[in-house]
Amino acid sequence: FPSHDKNIEEFNDKSSTYSNWSADLNIGLPYIRNAVGYSLTGMGGIGIRHSFSKSFALGGYFNYGNFAGSQSTSAAGAPYSSPQFVKSFSTKFTQFTVRSFFNLRNIRTTPENRRLWNHYFVFGAGIASINQDAEFSDGSKFSGKLGKSINTYVLGYQARKYINNKIDWTSGLDYGQNEDACHVERD
């Protein structure tokens, strides 16, 4: 008898050679924690991922984004190192990371069907490049690259839903931590 539930597809992949390559395209809305007001900006990237098993994959990702913010500063004489000294900023962020994906659903069991959501723990590290333009409350400006290359670490969660043999719908959340880019001395 044919199945009446079209949302369920039998999981018939019993082969021992599960290894798959895939290309990922992502877009997102970055949010940075800072004391200066933040404007909504965008971020996007591309990546390639290789599944070594049903539980583990490794991928390389290139991301590019822009962070911007501003505030009305009326704090005359604010110290140079304080957030009140910054009037506005625009930061272009380029990042390359290697990420590992651990499929939480498949660590102990095989999925019942391919339409189920699969949940991933994501951990990665890489390098970032940051170019910044900033204007300060005393009227001075800064424009340039911060540091040579900055170590960056990523921790995240991803949920993937099987659509067909070529497409998965993915959503998730990444938390990125960058090393201190540099300490800029003021003349």
C-alpha positions as YAML, in Angstrom:
chain: A
units: angstrom
residues:
- id: 1
  name: PHE
  ca: [0.00, 0.00, 0.00]
- id: 2
  name: PRO
  ca: [1.33, 3.48, -0.78]
- id: 3
  name: SER
  ca: [2.13, 5.74, 2.14]
- id: 4
  name: HIS
  ca: [-0.39, 8.50, 2.82]
- id: 5
  name: ASP
  ca: [2.14, 10.57, 4.70]
- id: 6
  name: LYS
  ca: [4.17, 12.36, 2.02]
- id: 7
  name: ASN
  ca: [6.35, 14.09, 4.61]
- id: 8
  name: ILE
  ca: [8.05, 10.83, 5.56]
- id: 9
  name: GLU
  ca: [10.68, 9.25, 3.40]
- id: 10
  name: GLU
  ca: [12.22, 5.96, 4.41]
- id: 11
  name: PHE
  ca: [15.86, 6.11, 5.37]
- id: 12
  name: ASN
  ca: [17.40, 3.42, 3.16]
- id: 13
  name: ASP
  ca: [21.04, 4.52, 3.19]
- id: 14
  name: LYS
  ca: [22.68, 1.42, 4.67]
- id: 15
  name: SER
  ca: [25.97, 1.79, 2.78]
- id: 16
  name: SER
  ca: [29.20, 1.95, 4.72]
- id: 17
  name: THR
  ca: [30.54, 4.69, 2.44]
- id: 18
  name: TYR
  ca: [28.49, 7.58, 3.76]
- id: 19
  name: SER
  ca: [31.10, 10.29, 3.03]
- id: 20
  name: ASN
  ca: [29.55, 13.26, 1.30]
- id: 21
  name: TRP
  ca: [30.75, 16.64, 0.12]
- id: 22
  name: SER
  ca: [28.44, 19.61, 0.28]
- id: 23
  name: ALA
  ca: [28.54, 23.32, -0.39]
- id: 24
  name: ASP
  ca: [26.93, 25.69, 2.12]
- id: 25
  name: LEU
  ca: [25.65, 29.20, 1.49]
- id: 26
  name: ASN
  ca: [24.69, 31.28, 4.50]
- id: 27
  name: ILE
  ca: [23.36, 34.71, 5.37]
- id: 28
  name: GLY
  ca: [22.79, 36.17, 8.78]
- id: 29
  name: LEU
  ca: [22.15, 39.15, 10.98]
- id: 30
  name: PRO
  ca: [25.19, 39.77, 13.16]
- id: 31
  name: TYR
  ca: [24.86, 41.33, 16.57]
- id: 32
  name: ILE
  ca: [27.84, 42.61, 18.50]
- id: 33
  name: ARG
  ca: [27.96, 43.39, 22.17]
- id: 34
  name: ASN
  ca: [29.33, 46.89, 22.69]
- id: 35
  name: ALA
  ca: [28.58, 50.06, 24.59]
- id: 36
  name: VAL
  ca: [28.23, 52.14, 21.40]
- id: 37
  name: GLY
  ca: [24.83, 51.98, 19.68]
- id: 38
  name: TYR
  ca: [24.56, 49.23, 17.08]
- id: 39
  name: SER
  ca: [22.90, 49.43, 13.67]
- id: 40
  name: LEU
  ca: [21.41, 46.35, 12.01]
- id: 41
  name: THR
  ca: [23.79, 45.06, 9.33]
- id: 42
  name: GLY
  ca: [24.33, 41.84, 7.40]
- id: 43
  name: MET
  ca: [26.77, 39.01, 7.02]
- id: 44
  name: GLY
  ca: [27.14, 36.18, 4.54]
- id: 45
  name: GLY
  ca: [29.45, 33.42, 3.54]
- id: 46
  name: ILE
  ca: [30.21, 30.26, 1.64]
- id: 47
  name: GLY
  ca: [31.70, 26.99, 2.72]
- id: 48
  name: ILE
  ca: [32.46, 23.43, 1.82]
- id: 49
  name: ARG
  ca: [31.77, 20.54, 4.18]
- id: 50
  name: HIS
  ca: [32.78, 16.88, 4.16]
- id: 51
  name: SER
  ca: [30.84, 14.29, 6.18]
- id: 52
  name: PHE
  ca: [33.15, 11.60, 7.49]
- id: 53
  name: SER
  ca: [30.27, 9.72, 9.09]
- id: 54
  name: LYS
  ca: [26.62, 10.24, 10.01]
- id: 55
  name: SER
  ca: [27.82, 11.85, 13.24]
- id: 56
  name: PHE
  ca: [30.79, 14.02, 12.23]
- id: 57
  name: ALA
  ca: [31.64, 16.52, 9.49]
- id: 58
  name: LEU
  ca: [34.40, 19.04, 8.94]
- id: 59
  name: GLY
  ca: [34.16, 22.19, 6.84]
- id: 60
  name: GLY
  ca: [35.99, 25.32, 5.71]
- id: 61
  name: TYR
  ca: [34.04, 28.61, 5.66]
- id: 62
  name: PHE
  ca: [34.63, 32.13, 4.37]
- id: 63
  name: ASN
  ca: [32.41, 34.87, 5.84]
- id: 64
  name: TYR
  ca: [32.18, 38.59, 5.19]
- id: 65
  name: GLY
  ca: [30.17, 41.16, 7.08]
- id: 66
  name: ASN
  ca: [29.80, 44.73, 8.17]
- id: 67
  name: PHE
  ca: [29.16, 46.01, 11.68]
- id: 68
  name: ALA
  ca: [28.19, 49.63, 12.28]
- id: 69
  name: GLY
  ca: [26.97, 51.82, 15.08]
- id: 70
  name: SER
  ca: [26.74, 55.36, 16.34]
- id: 71
  name: GLN
  ca: [25.78, 57.35, 19.37]
- id: 72
  name: SER
  ca: [25.27, 60.99, 20.21]
- id: 73
  name: THR
  ca: [28.25, 61.93, 22.33]
- id: 74
  name: SER
  ca: [28.04, 64.90, 24.59]
- id: 75
  name: ALA
  ca: [30.64, 63.71, 27.09]
- id: 76
  name: ALA
  ca: [33.25, 66.44, 26.61]
- id: 77
  name: GLY
  ca: [36.65, 65.26, 27.72]
- id: 78
  name: ALA
  ca: [35.71, 61.55, 27.78]
- id: 79
  name: PRO
  ca: [38.83, 59.39, 28.07]
- id: 80
  name: TYR
  ca: [40.15, 58.06, 24.77]
- id: 81
  name: SER
  ca: [39.71, 54.45, 25.89]
- id: 82
  name: SER
  ca: [36.07, 54.86, 26.97]
- id: 83
  name: PRO
  ca: [33.06, 53.96, 24.79]
- id: 84
  name: GLN
  ca: [31.73, 57.51, 25.23]
- id: 85
  name: PHE
  ca: [34.68, 58.75, 23.15]
- id: 86
  name: VAL
  ca: [33.43, 56.90, 20.01]
- id: 87
  name: LYS
  ca: [30.85, 58.82, 17.97]
- id: 88
  name: SER
  ca: [30.41, 56.28, 15.14]
- id: 89
  name: PHE
  ca: [32.08, 53.23, 13.65]
- id: 90
  name: SER
  ca: [31.87, 50.99, 10.61]
- id: 91
  name: THR
  ca: [33.76, 47.72, 10.65]
- id: 92
  name: LYS
  ca: [34.30, 45.39, 7.69]
- id: 93
  name: PHE
  ca: [34.92, 41.86, 8.91]
- id: 94
  name: THR
  ca: [36.42, 39.00, 6.88]
- id: 95
  name: GLN
  ca: [36.73, 35.57, 8.49]
- id: 96
  name: PHE
  ca: [38.02, 32.14, 7.48]
- id: 97
  name: THR
  ca: [37.24, 29.25, 9.84]
- id: 98
  name: VAL
  ca: [37.52, 25.49, 9.97]
- id: 99
  name: ARG
  ca: [34.47, 24.07, 11.76]
- id: 100
  name: SER
  ca: [33.59, 20.65, 13.11]
- id: 101
  name: PHE
  ca: [29.97, 19.48, 13.15]
- id: 102
  name: PHE
  ca: [28.74, 16.85, 15.58]
- id: 103
  name: ASN
  ca: [25.30, 15.47, 14.69]
- id: 104
  name: LEU
  ca: [23.65, 15.11, 18.09]
- id: 105
  name: ARG
  ca: [20.83, 12.98, 16.69]
- id: 106
  name: ASN
  ca: [23.15, 10.40, 15.12]
- id: 107
  name: ILE
  ca: [25.74, 9.95, 17.85]
- id: 108
  name: ARG
  ca: [23.88, 6.93, 19.25]
- id: 109
  name: THR
  ca: [21.18, 6.05, 16.73]
- id: 110
  name: THR
  ca: [20.38, 6.07, 13.03]
- id: 111
  name: PRO
  ca: [17.56, 8.48, 12.11]
- id: 112
  name: GLU
  ca: [14.19, 6.87, 11.47]
- id: 113
  name: ASN
  ca: [13.69, 8.81, 8.26]
- id: 114
  name: ARG
  ca: [15.37, 11.54, 6.25]
- id: 115
  name: ARG
  ca: [12.69, 14.17, 6.84]
- id: 116
  name: LEU
  ca: [13.58, 14.57, 10.48]
- id: 117
  name: TRP
  ca: [15.54, 17.53, 11.74]
- id: 118
  name: ASN
  ca: [19.16, 16.81, 12.56]
- id: 119
  name: HIS
  ca: [20.79, 18.90, 15.29]
- id: 120
  name: TYR
  ca: [24.48, 19.81, 15.26]
- id: 121
  name: PHE
  ca: [26.92, 21.14, 17.80]
- id: 122
  name: VAL
  ca: [29.43, 23.35, 15.95]
- id: 123
  name: PHE
  ca: [32.94, 24.21, 17.09]
- id: 124
  name: GLY
  ca: [35.61, 25.96, 15.05]
- id: 125
  name: ALA
  ca: [38.58, 28.28, 14.89]
- id: 126
  name: GLY
  ca: [40.25, 30.44, 12.28]
- id: 127
  name: ILE
  ca: [41.52, 33.88, 11.44]
- id: 128
  name: ALA
  ca: [39.81, 37.20, 10.86]
- id: 129
  name: SER
  ca: [40.73, 40.49, 9.26]
- id: 130
  name: ILE
  ca: [39.12, 43.71, 10.46]
- id: 131
  name: ASN
  ca: [39.09, 47.09, 8.70]
- id: 132
  name: GLN
  ca: [37.58, 49.94, 10.63]
- id: 133
  name: ASP
  ca: [36.47, 53.51, 10.11]
- id: 134
  name: ALA
  ca: [35.65, 55.45, 13.27]
- id: 135
  name: GLU
  ca: [34.84, 59.02, 14.22]
- id: 136
  name: PHE
  ca: [35.42, 60.26, 17.74]
- id: 137
  name: SER
  ca: [33.75, 62.88, 19.93]
- id: 138
  name: ASP
  ca: [36.71, 65.28, 19.62]
- id: 139
  name: GLY
  ca: [36.34, 65.29, 15.79]
- id: 140
  name: SER
  ca: [39.32, 63.00, 15.09]
- id: 141
  name: LYS
  ca: [38.97, 59.97, 12.84]
- id: 142
  name: PHE
  ca: [40.59, 56.57, 12.38]
- id: 143
  name: SER
  ca: [40.62, 54.46, 9.24]
- id: 144
  name: GLY
  ca: [42.64, 51.30, 8.78]
- id: 145
  name: LYS
  ca: [43.24, 47.65, 9.43]
- id: 146
  name: LEU
  ca: [43.26, 46.41, 13.01]
- id: 147
  name: GLY
  ca: [46.10, 43.98, 13.55]
- id: 148
  name: LYS
  ca: [47.62, 41.64, 10.96]
- id: 149
  name: SER
  ca: [45.41, 38.60, 11.53]
- id: 150
  name: ILE
  ca: [43.17, 37.93, 14.48]
- id: 151
  name: ASN
  ca: [42.44, 34.51, 15.96]
- id: 152
  name: THR
  ca: [38.74, 33.81, 16.07]
- id: 153
  name: TYR
  ca: [36.77, 31.01, 17.76]
- id: 154
  name: VAL
  ca: [33.24, 29.86, 16.91]
- id: 155
  name: LEU
  ca: [30.75, 27.93, 19.02]
- id: 156
  name: GLY
  ca: [27.30, 27.24, 17.65]
- id: 157
  name: TYR
  ca: [24.17, 25.20, 17.08]
- id: 158
  name: GLN
  ca: [22.71, 24.21, 13.74]
- id: 159
  name: ALA
  ca: [19.49, 22.47, 12.76]
- id: 160
  name: ARG
  ca: [19.22, 20.87, 9.30]
- id: 161
  name: LYS
  ca: [16.07, 19.57, 7.67]
- id: 162
  name: TYR
  ca: [16.31, 17.23, 4.70]
- id: 163
  name: ILE
  ca: [14.40, 18.67, 1.71]
- id: 164
  name: ASN
  ca: [15.67, 16.42, -1.10]
- id: 165
  name: ASN
  ca: [18.88, 14.66, -2.17]
- id: 166
  name: LYS
  ca: [20.54, 17.98, -3.04]
- id: 167
  name: ILE
  ca: [19.12, 20.50, -0.56]
- id: 168
  name: ASP
  ca: [18.90, 20.83, 3.23]
- id: 169
  name: TRP
  ca: [17.26, 23.76, 4.98]
- id: 170
  name: THR
  ca: [19.61, 25.00, 7.69]
- id: 171
  name: SER
  ca: [19.14, 27.42, 10.55]
- id: 172
  name: GLY
  ca: [21.30, 28.07, 13.55]
- id: 173
  name: LEU
  ca: [23.15, 30.41, 15.81]
- id: 174
  name: ASP
  ca: [26.90, 31.02, 16.06]
- id: 175
  name: TYR
  ca: [28.78, 32.79, 18.80]
- id: 176
  name: GLY
  ca: [32.15, 34.14, 17.69]
- id: 177
  name: GLN
  ca: [34.93, 35.35, 19.95]
- id: 178
  name: ASN
  ca: [37.85, 37.30, 18.50]
- id: 179
  name: GLU
  ca: [41.16, 37.92, 20.19]
- id: 180
  name: ASP
  ca: [41.97, 41.52, 21.04]
- id: 181
  name: ALA
  ca: [42.77, 42.97, 17.63]
- id: 182
  name: CYS
  ca: [45.26, 45.58, 18.74]
- id: 183
  name: HIS
  ca: [45.72, 48.43, 21.11]
- id: 184
  name: VAL
  ca: [45.76, 51.73, 19.22]
- id: 185
  name: GLU
  ca: [47.73, 54.45, 20.95]
- id: 186
  name: ARG
  ca: [46.58, 58.00, 20.57]
- id: 187
  name: ASP
  ca: [49.11, 60.74, 19.91]
...
